[in-house]
Amino acid sequence: MTRPVACVALLLPAALIASSPAAPLFREVASDAGLHFEHVTGATGEHYMPEIMGAGGALFDYDNDGDLDVYLVQGRPLESGKPLLFPPAAGSGPGNRLFRNMLGESGTLRFQDVTEKAGVGHDGYGMGAATGDYDNDGFLDLYVTNFGDNVLYHNNGDGTFTDVTRAAGVAVGRWSTSATFLDYDNDGLLDLFVGNYVDFTVQGNKRCYAPTGEPDYCTPMAYKAVPSRLFHNRGSGTFADVTEASGLGSSYGPALGVVAADFNGDGHTDIYVANDTAANRLWLNQGNGTFREFALEAGVAYDANGRTKAGMGVTAEEIDDAGTLAILVTNLTREGATLFRGVKGVFEDVSSQFGLATPTFGFTGFGTQWLDYDNDGRLDLFIANGAVTIVESQRGARYPYSQRNQLFHGEGPAQTFHETSDIAGDAFRQLEVARGAAIGDIDNDGAVDVLVTNNNGPVRLLHNEAGSGQHWLEVRLEGVKSNRFGIGARVGVVRDGQPTIWRRVHTDSSYLSASDVRVHFGLGNRSDVRALIVRWPDGAEERWDSVQTDRVVVLKQGTGKQR
């Protein structure tokens, strides 16, 4: 069982400690913390499309010791017998890697590679990861998407995992991208949605070229899209493929990002899919095991001008504390990110009004998450950027797809966004080919950190230096009638004289990545909290009074006051 965790001090080398008022907002600490990982594309010069799209990772507490561990997904050569353009770095082994956070034992942020012991070093062509406790045993399980068969790892609760893919019936066997665990029928068991991309095969590889005639990676329009899949949890360790029966197989595009949430406020979890060069899809849950595609009517299929964009990553949250969700979709260079703001299930493209259209126009965004990085109570935004076709200014470079990441600060009652990348730190000036982004408080100091995975590059861990001066609260749920970690629930912070702050419990969104299941609240300079409210997925509501702040709290279903 996970124990409630108070604030734990982070011990880092002196060189990492801020020494001036102009200290950066984030510091990159992966190497110093022992998180050594270099992504391998396996490229041989053939420009196979999967090479440029991966890969992601996950932040999750697999051993229930109270701190977040890191899982990273690896690529490999798609053909044998040819020399690699980018050979693996020295000491970089094949397959995915699991790094255990040793914070609880030593008080120091330090990672240990436990892949072999845990049994999760799948050696396929990896894409992404999703986390959720599908059998409600109190331990988070792990689903890995691939170009090829996917893998479901059951967490045994003793530091090891078992590959149960075949027995569970969730291999899929296509090119899968982002996935999410969700309880779409509110039966207390997590189901599984798996996004699929296009019908690419190595044997059917097509030749595509840059405007100058150089070989380059194809867009998804060179191939046919394939349907995503929905699996219903039977409760016996197995899943049933209900894609067709649910209606989800009736319409699809090249799926890259996915987020599951209640977008129309009817108490049922819906599914939003960001499609690459095709209309996005919003699947509204009908409450009877079926879904209806509603993106066009809801205003989230296209941008404000009716244009189809190359949707990559996606994130959704209540950014204005008004009880309505906002959806942020990252897109291709010269398209800009799209921000859809919703009222009662109908959305409007407000990208320009909220200050996001112009700053993101020159970037290809992938992983993205809302987070309150300075704990001022307003949500901010992180976007991981990296091109998929040759960047003109880098023509002739070894890997000409690099861009910088972006950070935006949420400001004012209208919740507009101002880019703060220039003061965020060296990690935001570095040019790399970023893909996945997962968020979570890696050292339990109350400030949300960011894990960034790079295509053909090293993992980055951005330690948050900006939030430690403000008050905060982190909440982990323990469901009883609900699924064990309360995925799909909403948590509200009640304070005098202010609107209730609502956050969702989820691990999904972004791109190919899974984030901390705990819900984080920045509280600014006020430490008072009158109560915490939880609206469980089945509609039941509980209240906990006399909540202490600046700590992680665990709320068990049935121990609060019924409302």
Coordinates of C-alpha atoms in Angstrom, one line a residue:
M1 CA 0.0 0.0 0.0
T2 CA 1.2 3.5 -0.7
R3 CA 1.7 5.5 2.4
P4 CA 0.9 9.2 2.7
V5 CA 4.1 11.1 2.1
A6 CA 5.2 14.4 3.7
C7 CA 7.5 16.8 1.9
V8 CA 10.9 15.2 1.3
A9 CA 14.0 17.4 0.8
L10 CA 15.8 17.0 -2.5
L11 CA 19.6 16.5 -2.2
L12 CA 21.5 17.4 -5.3
P13 CA 25.1 18.3 -6.1
A14 CA 26.0 21.9 -5.1
A15 CA 26.3 22.8 -8.8
L16 CA 22.6 22.2 -9.2
I17 CA 21.5 24.5 -6.4
A18 CA 20.2 27.9 -7.4
S19 CA 22.6 30.7 -6.2
S20 CA 20.9 33.9 -7.5
P21 CA 17.5 35.5 -7.8
A22 CA 17.7 34.9 -11.5
A23 CA 17.8 31.1 -11.1
P24 CA 16.1 29.2 -13.9
L25 CA 12.6 27.8 -13.5
F26 CA 13.8 24.3 -14.3
R27 CA 17.1 22.4 -14.2
E28 CA 17.9 19.4 -16.2
V29 CA 19.1 16.7 -13.8
A30 CA 18.7 13.3 -15.5
S31 CA 22.4 12.5 -15.7
D32 CA 23.2 13.8 -12.2
A33 CA 20.4 11.7 -10.8
G34 CA 21.6 8.5 -12.6
L35 CA 18.9 8.5 -15.2
H36 CA 21.0 7.4 -18.2
F37 CA 19.1 6.5 -21.3
E38 CA 19.7 7.2 -25.0
H39 CA 16.9 6.6 -27.5
V40 CA 17.8 4.6 -30.6
T41 CA 15.9 5.0 -33.8
G42 CA 17.5 2.1 -35.6
A43 CA 17.8 4.2 -38.8
T44 CA 19.8 2.9 -41.7
G45 CA 19.0 5.6 -44.2
E46 CA 15.8 4.1 -45.6
H47 CA 13.6 6.7 -43.8
Y48 CA 11.2 4.2 -42.3
M49 CA 8.4 6.3 -40.8
P50 CA 8.4 4.8 -37.3
E51 CA 11.9 6.0 -36.8
I52 CA 10.9 9.6 -36.6
M53 CA 7.8 9.2 -34.4
G54 CA 9.0 7.5 -31.1
A55 CA 9.3 7.3 -28.3
G56 CA 7.6 7.9 -24.9
G57 CA 7.8 6.9 -21.3
A58 CA 6.0 6.9 -18.0
L59 CA 6.2 8.3 -14.5
F60 CA 4.6 5.9 -12.0
D61 CA 5.2 4.5 -8.5
Y62 CA 5.4 0.8 -9.5
D63 CA 6.6 -0.4 -6.1
N64 CA 4.3 1.8 -3.9
D65 CA 7.1 3.3 -1.9
G66 CA 5.8 6.8 -2.3
D67 CA 8.0 8.2 -5.0
L68 CA 7.8 8.1 -8.8
D69 CA 9.8 5.7 -10.9
V70 CA 10.6 6.1 -14.6
Y71 CA 9.9 3.7 -17.5
L72 CA 11.5 4.6 -20.9
V73 CA 10.5 3.1 -24.3
Q74 CA 13.3 2.1 -26.8
G75 CA 13.5 1.7 -30.5
R76 CA 15.6 -0.8 -32.5
P77 CA 16.6 -1.5 -36.2
L78 CA 13.7 -2.3 -38.4
E79 CA 15.9 -4.4 -40.7
S80 CA 19.1 -6.4 -40.0
G81 CA 22.3 -6.5 -41.9
K82 CA 22.8 -2.7 -42.5
P83 CA 25.0 -0.4 -40.5
L84 CA 23.1 2.1 -38.3
L85 CA 23.3 5.8 -39.0
F86 CA 23.2 6.5 -35.3
P87 CA 24.8 3.6 -33.4
P88 CA 23.8 3.3 -29.7
A89 CA 25.8 5.2 -27.1
A90 CA 28.3 3.2 -25.1
G91 CA 26.6 1.2 -22.4
S92 CA 23.2 1.7 -23.9
G93 CA 21.6 -1.7 -23.8
P94 CA 18.7 -2.8 -26.1
G95 CA 15.1 -2.8 -25.0
N96 CA 13.0 -0.6 -22.7
R97 CA 14.3 0.4 -19.3
L98 CA 12.8 0.7 -15.8
F99 CA 14.5 3.0 -13.3
R100 CA 13.6 2.8 -9.6
N101 CA 13.6 6.1 -7.7
M102 CA 15.8 5.6 -4.5
L103 CA 14.5 8.8 -2.9
G104 CA 12.7 6.9 -0.1
E105 CA 15.8 5.0 1.0
S106 CA 18.4 7.8 0.9
G107 CA 16.5 11.1 0.8
T108 CA 18.5 11.8 -2.4
L109 CA 17.0 11.8 -5.9
R110 CA 18.8 8.9 -7.4
F111 CA 17.7 6.3 -10.0
Q112 CA 18.7 2.6 -10.2
D113 CA 18.2 0.5 -13.4
V114 CA 16.1 -2.4 -12.3
T115 CA 14.9 -3.6 -15.7
E116 CA 16.1 -7.1 -15.6
K117 CA 15.0 -7.7 -12.0
A118 CA 11.5 -6.3 -12.8
G119 CA 11.2 -8.2 -16.1
V120 CA 10.0 -5.3 -18.3
G121 CA 12.8 -4.9 -20.8
H122 CA 10.7 -5.6 -23.9
D123 CA 13.0 -5.5 -27.0
G124 CA 10.6 -4.4 -29.8
Y125 CA 10.2 -1.3 -31.7
G126 CA 8.7 0.8 -28.9
M127 CA 6.3 3.7 -29.1
G128 CA 4.6 4.6 -25.8
A129 CA 3.4 3.6 -22.4
A130 CA 0.2 3.7 -20.4
T131 CA -0.4 3.0 -16.7
G132 CA -3.4 1.8 -14.7
D133 CA -4.4 -0.8 -12.1
Y134 CA -6.6 -3.0 -14.3
D135 CA -7.1 -5.7 -11.7
N136 CA -7.5 -3.4 -8.6
D137 CA -4.8 -5.1 -6.6
G138 CA -3.3 -1.8 -5.6
F139 CA -0.4 -1.8 -7.9
L140 CA -0.1 0.1 -11.2
D141 CA 0.2 -2.1 -14.3
L142 CA 2.0 -1.1 -17.5
Y143 CA 0.9 -1.2 -21.1
V144 CA 3.5 -0.7 -23.8
T145 CA 2.6 0.2 -27.4
N146 CA 4.8 -0.7 -30.3
F147 CA 5.2 -0.9 -34.0
G148 CA 4.2 -4.5 -33.8
D149 CA 2.5 -6.4 -31.0
N150 CA 1.9 -4.4 -27.8
V151 CA 2.7 -5.7 -24.3
L152 CA 0.7 -5.7 -21.1
Y153 CA 2.8 -6.1 -18.0
H154 CA 0.9 -7.2 -14.8
N155 CA 2.5 -5.7 -11.7
N156 CA 3.1 -8.6 -9.2
G157 CA 3.5 -6.3 -6.2
D158 CA 6.9 -7.6 -5.3
G159 CA 9.0 -5.5 -7.7
T160 CA 8.5 -7.7 -10.7
F161 CA 6.1 -7.8 -13.6
T162 CA 4.6 -10.6 -15.7
D163 CA 3.9 -10.4 -19.4
V164 CA 0.2 -11.3 -19.7
T165 CA -0.4 -9.9 -23.1
R166 CA -1.6 -13.1 -24.8
A167 CA -3.7 -14.3 -21.9
A168 CA -5.3 -10.8 -21.6
G169 CA -6.0 -10.5 -25.3
V170 CA -4.6 -7.0 -25.9
A171 CA -1.6 -7.6 -28.3
V172 CA -3.3 -5.6 -31.2
G173 CA -0.4 -6.2 -33.7
R174 CA -0.4 -3.0 -35.6
W175 CA 1.4 0.3 -35.3
S176 CA 0.0 1.6 -32.0
T177 CA 0.8 5.0 -30.5
S178 CA -0.9 6.5 -27.4
A179 CA -3.1 4.4 -25.1
T180 CA -5.2 5.1 -22.0
F181 CA -6.8 3.1 -19.2
L182 CA -10.3 4.3 -18.5
D183 CA -13.5 3.0 -16.9
Y184 CA -16.0 3.9 -19.6
D185 CA -18.8 1.8 -18.1
N186 CA -18.3 2.8 -14.5
D187 CA -18.1 -0.8 -13.3
G188 CA -15.0 -0.2 -11.2
L189 CA -12.7 -1.9 -13.7
L190 CA -10.3 -0.1 -16.0
D191 CA -10.8 -0.7 -19.7
L192 CA -8.2 0.1 -22.4
F193 CA -8.2 2.3 -25.4
V194 CA -5.3 1.9 -27.9
G195 CA -4.7 4.4 -30.6
N196 CA -3.4 3.1 -33.9
Y197 CA -1.7 5.1 -36.6
V198 CA -1.2 4.0 -40.3
D199 CA -0.8 0.7 -42.2
F200 CA 3.0 1.2 -42.7
T201 CA 5.1 -1.9 -43.3
V202 CA 8.8 -2.2 -43.9
Q203 CA 8.2 -4.2 -47.0
G204 CA 5.7 -1.5 -48.3
N205 CA 7.9 1.5 -47.4
K206 CA 7.3 4.4 -49.7
R207 CA 9.9 6.9 -50.9
C208 CA 9.3 10.5 -49.9
Y209 CA 11.3 13.6 -50.5
A210 CA 11.9 17.1 -49.1
P211 CA 11.1 20.1 -51.4
T212 CA 14.8 20.1 -52.4
G213 CA 14.6 16.5 -53.6
E214 CA 16.4 15.0 -50.7
P215 CA 15.0 11.8 -49.2
D216 CA 12.9 12.6 -46.1
Y217 CA 10.3 11.0 -44.0
C218 CA 6.7 10.6 -45.4
T219 CA 3.7 12.2 -43.9
P220 CA 0.8 9.9 -42.8
M221 CA -1.0 10.8 -46.0
A222 CA 1.3 8.4 -47.8
Y223 CA -0.5 5.5 -46.0
K224 CA -4.0 4.5 -45.0
A225 CA -5.1 5.1 -41.4
V226 CA -6.1 2.0 -39.3
P227 CA -8.8 1.8 -36.6
S228 CA -8.0 2.2 -33.0
R229 CA -9.1 -0.4 -30.5
L230 CA -11.3 -0.4 -27.4
F231 CA -11.0 -3.3 -24.9
H232 CA -13.6 -4.0 -22.2
N233 CA -12.2 -5.4 -18.9
R234 CA -14.0 -8.6 -18.1
G235 CA -12.7 -8.7 -14.5
S236 CA -11.0 -12.0 -15.0
G237 CA -7.7 -10.7 -16.1
T238 CA -8.9 -10.7 -19.7
F239 CA -10.3 -8.1 -22.1
A240 CA -12.9 -8.3 -24.9
D241 CA -12.3 -6.3 -28.1
V242 CA -15.5 -4.2 -28.3
T243 CA -14.3 -1.8 -31.0
E244 CA -17.1 -2.6 -33.4
A245 CA -19.8 -3.2 -30.8
S246 CA -19.1 0.2 -29.2
G247 CA -19.2 2.1 -32.5
L248 CA -15.6 3.2 -32.2
G249 CA -14.6 1.3 -35.3
S250 CA -17.0 3.3 -37.5
S251 CA -14.7 6.4 -38.0
Y252 CA -11.0 6.8 -37.5
G253 CA -7.9 8.6 -38.5
P254 CA -4.1 8.3 -37.9
A255 CA -4.3 8.5 -34.1
L256 CA -1.4 9.9 -32.1
G257 CA -2.7 11.5 -28.9
V258 CA -5.6 10.5 -26.7
V259 CA -7.3 11.8 -23.6
A260 CA -10.2 10.3 -21.7
A261 CA -12.5 12.6 -19.8
D262 CA -16.1 13.7 -19.4
F263 CA -16.3 16.4 -22.0
N264 CA -20.1 17.0 -21.9
G265 CA -20.7 16.7 -18.1
D266 CA -23.1 13.8 -18.3
G267 CA -21.1 11.6 -15.8
H268 CA -19.7 9.3 -18.5
T269 CA -16.1 9.1 -19.6
D270 CA -15.6 10.2 -23.3
I271 CA -12.6 9.7 -25.5
Y272 CA -10.8 12.5 -27.6
V273 CA -8.3 11.5 -30.2
A274 CA -5.8 13.8 -31.9
N275 CA -5.4 12.6 -35.5
D276 CA -2.4 13.4 -37.7
T277 CA -3.5 15.2 -41.0
A278 CA -7.2 14.2 -40.4
A279 CA -10.1 15.5 -38.4
N280 CA -9.8 14.9 -34.7
R281 CA -12.5 12.6 -33.1
L282 CA -14.6 13.1 -30.0
W283 CA -16.3 9.9 -28.9
L284 CA -19.2 10.8 -26.6
N285 CA -20.1 7.9 -24.2
Q286 CA -23.8 7.1 -24.5
G287 CA -23.9 5.3 -21.1
N288 CA -24.9 1.9 -22.7
G289 CA -21.6 0.6 -23.9
T290 CA -21.6 2.6 -27.1
F291 CA -20.1 5.8 -28.3
R292 CA -21.2 8.5 -30.8
E293 CA -18.7 10.5 -32.8
F294 CA -19.4 14.2 -32.1
A295 CA -16.3 16.2 -32.9
L296 CA -17.7 18.3 -35.7
E297 CA -20.9 19.2 -33.7
A298 CA -18.8 19.9 -30.6
G299 CA -16.4 22.2 -32.5
V300 CA -13.2 20.1 -31.9
A301 CA -12.7 18.4 -35.2
Y302 CA -11.0 21.3 -37.0
D303 CA -9.6 24.7 -36.1
A304 CA -11.6 28.0 -36.2
N305 CA -11.0 28.3 -39.9
G306 CA -12.3 24.7 -40.6
R307 CA -8.8 23.4 -41.4
T308 CA -7.6 19.9 -40.7
K309 CA -4.3 20.0 -38.8
A310 CA -1.6 17.4 -38.0
G311 CA -2.7 16.6 -34.4
M312 CA 0.1 15.1 -32.4
G313 CA -0.3 15.4 -28.6
V314 CA -3.3 16.4 -26.5
T315 CA -4.1 17.5 -23.0
A316 CA -7.3 18.5 -21.2
E317 CA -8.0 20.3 -18.0
E318 CA -10.3 22.9 -16.3
I319 CA -8.0 25.9 -16.9
D320 CA -10.3 28.6 -15.6
D321 CA -11.9 26.9 -12.5
A322 CA -15.3 27.4 -14.1
G323 CA -16.1 23.7 -14.3
T324 CA -15.5 23.4 -18.1
L325 CA -12.7 21.6 -19.8
A326 CA -10.2 23.0 -22.3
I327 CA -8.5 20.8 -24.8
L328 CA -5.0 21.7 -26.2
V329 CA -3.8 19.9 -29.3
T330 CA -0.2 20.2 -30.6
N331 CA 0.3 20.3 -34.3
L332 CA 2.8 20.6 -37.1
T333 CA 5.1 23.5 -37.8
R334 CA 3.3 26.4 -39.4
E335 CA 0.0 25.2 -38.0
G336 CA 0.3 26.3 -34.3
A337 CA -1.2 24.6 -31.3
T338 CA -5.0 24.6 -31.0
L339 CA -6.8 25.5 -27.8
F340 CA -10.5 24.5 -27.6
R341 CA -12.4 25.9 -24.7
G342 CA -15.7 24.2 -23.8
V343 CA -19.0 25.3 -22.3
K344 CA -21.5 22.5 -21.7
G345 CA -19.9 20.2 -24.3
V346 CA -19.6 22.8 -27.1
F347 CA -16.1 24.1 -27.8
E348 CA -14.6 27.2 -29.4
D349 CA -11.1 27.6 -30.8
V350 CA -9.6 30.3 -28.6
S351 CA -5.9 29.8 -29.5
S352 CA -5.3 33.4 -30.5
Q353 CA -7.3 34.9 -27.7
F354 CA -5.4 33.0 -25.1
G355 CA -2.0 33.9 -26.6
L356 CA -0.9 30.4 -27.9
A357 CA -1.4 30.6 -31.7
T358 CA 1.6 32.8 -32.7
P359 CA 4.3 31.4 -30.3
T360 CA 3.6 27.8 -31.3
F361 CA 3.4 28.5 -35.0
G362 CA 7.1 27.7 -35.8
F363 CA 7.2 24.4 -33.9
T364 CA 6.0 20.8 -34.3
G365 CA 4.5 20.0 -30.9
F366 CA 4.2 16.5 -29.5
G367 CA 4.0 15.8 -25.7
T368 CA 2.1 18.4 -23.8
Q369 CA 0.6 18.8 -20.3
W370 CA -1.1 21.4 -18.2
L371 CA 0.7 21.9 -14.9
D372 CA 1.0 24.6 -12.2
Y373 CA 4.8 24.9 -12.3
D374 CA 5.0 27.9 -9.9
N375 CA 2.2 26.8 -7.5
D376 CA 0.3 30.1 -7.9
G377 CA -3.1 28.2 -8.4
R378 CA -3.3 28.8 -12.2
L379 CA -2.5 26.2 -14.7
D380 CA 0.5 26.7 -17.0
L381 CA 1.5 24.7 -20.1
F382 CA 4.5 22.7 -21.3
I383 CA 5.0 21.6 -24.9
A384 CA 7.7 19.2 -26.2
N385 CA 8.8 20.1 -29.7
G386 CA 10.7 18.3 -32.5
A387 CA 10.3 18.2 -36.3
V388 CA 9.3 15.3 -38.4
T389 CA 10.7 16.6 -41.7
I390 CA 14.0 18.4 -42.4
V391 CA 14.3 21.8 -40.7
E392 CA 15.6 24.2 -43.4
S393 CA 18.1 25.9 -41.2
Q394 CA 19.6 22.5 -40.2
R395 CA 20.0 21.1 -43.7
G396 CA 23.1 19.1 -43.9
A397 CA 23.2 18.5 -40.1
R398 CA 23.6 15.0 -38.7
Y399 CA 20.0 14.9 -37.6
P400 CA 18.2 18.0 -38.9
Y401 CA 14.9 17.7 -36.9
S402 CA 15.8 19.6 -33.7
Q403 CA 13.6 22.3 -32.0
R404 CA 13.4 23.7 -28.5
N405 CA 10.7 23.0 -26.0
Q406 CA 8.3 25.7 -24.7
L407 CA 6.8 26.8 -21.4
F408 CA 3.8 29.1 -21.0
H409 CA 2.7 30.8 -17.8
G410 CA -1.0 31.1 -17.1
E411 CA -1.9 34.7 -16.1
G412 CA -4.8 36.8 -15.0
P413 CA -8.5 36.1 -14.4
A414 CA -9.0 35.5 -18.2
Q415 CA -6.3 32.8 -18.0
T416 CA -4.2 34.0 -21.0
F417 CA -0.8 32.5 -21.5
H418 CA 2.6 34.1 -21.7
E419 CA 5.7 32.2 -23.0
T420 CA 8.4 32.0 -20.3
S421 CA 10.7 29.6 -22.2
D422 CA 13.5 32.3 -22.2
I423 CA 13.7 32.3 -18.4
A424 CA 12.9 28.6 -17.9
G425 CA 16.5 27.4 -18.1
D426 CA 19.1 25.9 -20.4
A427 CA 17.0 22.9 -21.2
F428 CA 14.6 25.2 -23.0
R429 CA 17.3 26.7 -25.2
Q430 CA 18.7 23.3 -26.2
L431 CA 17.7 22.0 -29.6
E432 CA 16.6 18.4 -29.6
V433 CA 13.9 16.2 -31.1
A434 CA 11.5 15.9 -28.2
R435 CA 8.5 13.6 -28.3
G436 CA 7.0 12.4 -25.0
A437 CA 6.3 14.5 -21.9
A438 CA 5.2 13.2 -18.5
I439 CA 4.6 15.2 -15.4
G440 CA 4.8 14.5 -11.7
D441 CA 6.5 15.5 -8.5
I442 CA 9.6 13.3 -8.8
D443 CA 11.0 14.2 -5.4
N444 CA 7.9 15.0 -3.4
D445 CA 8.9 18.6 -2.7
G446 CA 5.5 19.9 -3.9
A447 CA 6.7 21.2 -7.3
V448 CA 5.7 19.4 -10.5
D449 CA 8.7 18.2 -12.6
V450 CA 8.7 17.2 -16.3
L451 CA 10.1 14.0 -17.9
V452 CA 11.0 14.6 -21.6
T453 CA 11.8 11.8 -24.0
N454 CA 13.9 12.6 -27.1
N455 CA 13.9 10.8 -30.5
N456 CA 17.5 9.8 -31.2
G457 CA 18.7 11.5 -28.1
P458 CA 19.0 11.3 -24.3
V459 CA 16.1 11.4 -21.8
R460 CA 15.7 14.7 -19.9
L461 CA 14.4 15.2 -16.4
L462 CA 13.5 18.9 -15.8
H463 CA 13.5 19.5 -12.0
N464 CA 11.2 22.3 -11.0
E465 CA 12.9 25.1 -9.2
A466 CA 10.0 27.6 -9.3
G467 CA 7.3 26.1 -7.1
S468 CA 9.0 25.5 -3.8
G469 CA 8.2 29.0 -2.4
Q470 CA 4.4 28.5 -2.5
H471 CA 2.0 26.3 -0.8
W472 CA 0.7 23.1 -2.4
L473 CA -1.2 19.9 -2.0
E474 CA -1.1 16.5 -3.8
V475 CA -3.9 14.0 -3.6
R476 CA -3.9 10.3 -4.3
L477 CA -7.2 8.4 -4.3
E478 CA -7.8 4.9 -3.1
G479 CA -11.0 3.6 -4.7
V480 CA -13.1 0.9 -3.2
K481 CA -16.2 0.7 -5.3
S482 CA -14.4 2.8 -7.9
N483 CA -11.3 1.6 -9.7
R484 CA -8.4 1.4 -7.2
F485 CA -6.6 4.7 -8.1
G486 CA -9.8 6.6 -8.8
I487 CA -9.0 7.3 -12.5
G488 CA -11.8 9.4 -13.9
A489 CA -12.6 11.1 -10.6
R490 CA -12.6 14.8 -10.0
V491 CA -10.9 16.3 -7.0
G492 CA -11.9 19.8 -5.7
V493 CA -10.1 22.1 -3.2
V494 CA -12.4 24.3 -1.2
R495 CA -11.1 27.6 0.2
D496 CA -12.8 30.6 1.7
G497 CA -13.5 33.5 -0.7
Q498 CA -12.3 31.6 -3.8
P499 CA -13.9 29.3 -6.3
T500 CA -13.3 25.6 -5.9
I501 CA -10.3 24.4 -7.9
W502 CA -11.1 21.2 -9.7
R503 CA -8.6 18.7 -11.2
R504 CA -9.0 15.3 -12.9
V505 CA -7.5 12.0 -11.9
H506 CA -5.7 10.5 -14.9
T507 CA -2.4 9.2 -16.2
D508 CA -3.1 9.8 -19.9
S509 CA -2.9 12.7 -22.4
S510 CA 0.4 14.2 -23.8
Y511 CA 2.0 11.9 -26.5
L512 CA 3.1 8.3 -26.0
S513 CA 3.4 9.0 -22.2
A514 CA 1.9 8.4 -18.8
S515 CA 2.0 10.8 -15.9
D516 CA 1.7 10.7 -12.1
V517 CA -1.7 9.5 -11.0
R518 CA -1.6 11.9 -8.1
V519 CA -3.5 15.2 -8.5
H520 CA -1.4 18.3 -7.8
F521 CA -2.8 21.7 -6.6
G522 CA -0.8 24.9 -6.3
L523 CA -2.2 27.1 -3.5
G524 CA -0.1 30.3 -3.8
N525 CA 0.7 32.1 -0.6
R526 CA -2.3 30.8 1.3
S527 CA -2.1 27.5 3.2
D528 CA -5.7 27.4 4.2
V529 CA -7.9 24.6 2.8
R530 CA -11.4 24.2 4.1
A531 CA -12.1 20.9 2.5
L532 CA -11.3 18.4 -0.3
I533 CA -14.2 17.1 -2.4
V534 CA -14.0 13.9 -4.5
R535 CA -16.6 13.1 -7.2
W536 CA -16.0 9.5 -7.9
P537 CA -16.5 8.0 -11.4
D538 CA -19.8 6.5 -10.4
G539 CA -21.2 9.9 -9.4
A540 CA -20.8 9.5 -5.6
E541 CA -19.4 12.5 -3.8
E542 CA -17.4 12.7 -0.5
R543 CA -15.9 15.6 1.5
W544 CA -12.9 15.6 3.8
D545 CA -12.5 18.6 6.2
S546 CA -9.5 19.9 8.1
V547 CA -7.0 19.1 5.4
Q548 CA -3.4 20.0 6.0
T549 CA -1.4 21.4 3.1
D550 CA 2.2 21.1 1.8
R551 CA 2.1 17.3 1.7
V552 CA 0.8 14.3 -0.1
V553 CA -2.5 13.0 1.2
V554 CA -4.3 9.7 0.5
L555 CA -8.1 9.7 0.4
K556 CA -9.8 6.3 0.7
Q557 CA -13.3 6.0 -0.7
G558 CA -15.9 5.7 2.0
T559 CA -13.9 7.5 4.7
G560 CA -15.2 11.0 3.9
K561 CA -18.6 12.6 4.5
Q562 CA -21.2 11.6 1.9
R563 CA -22.7 14.4 0.0

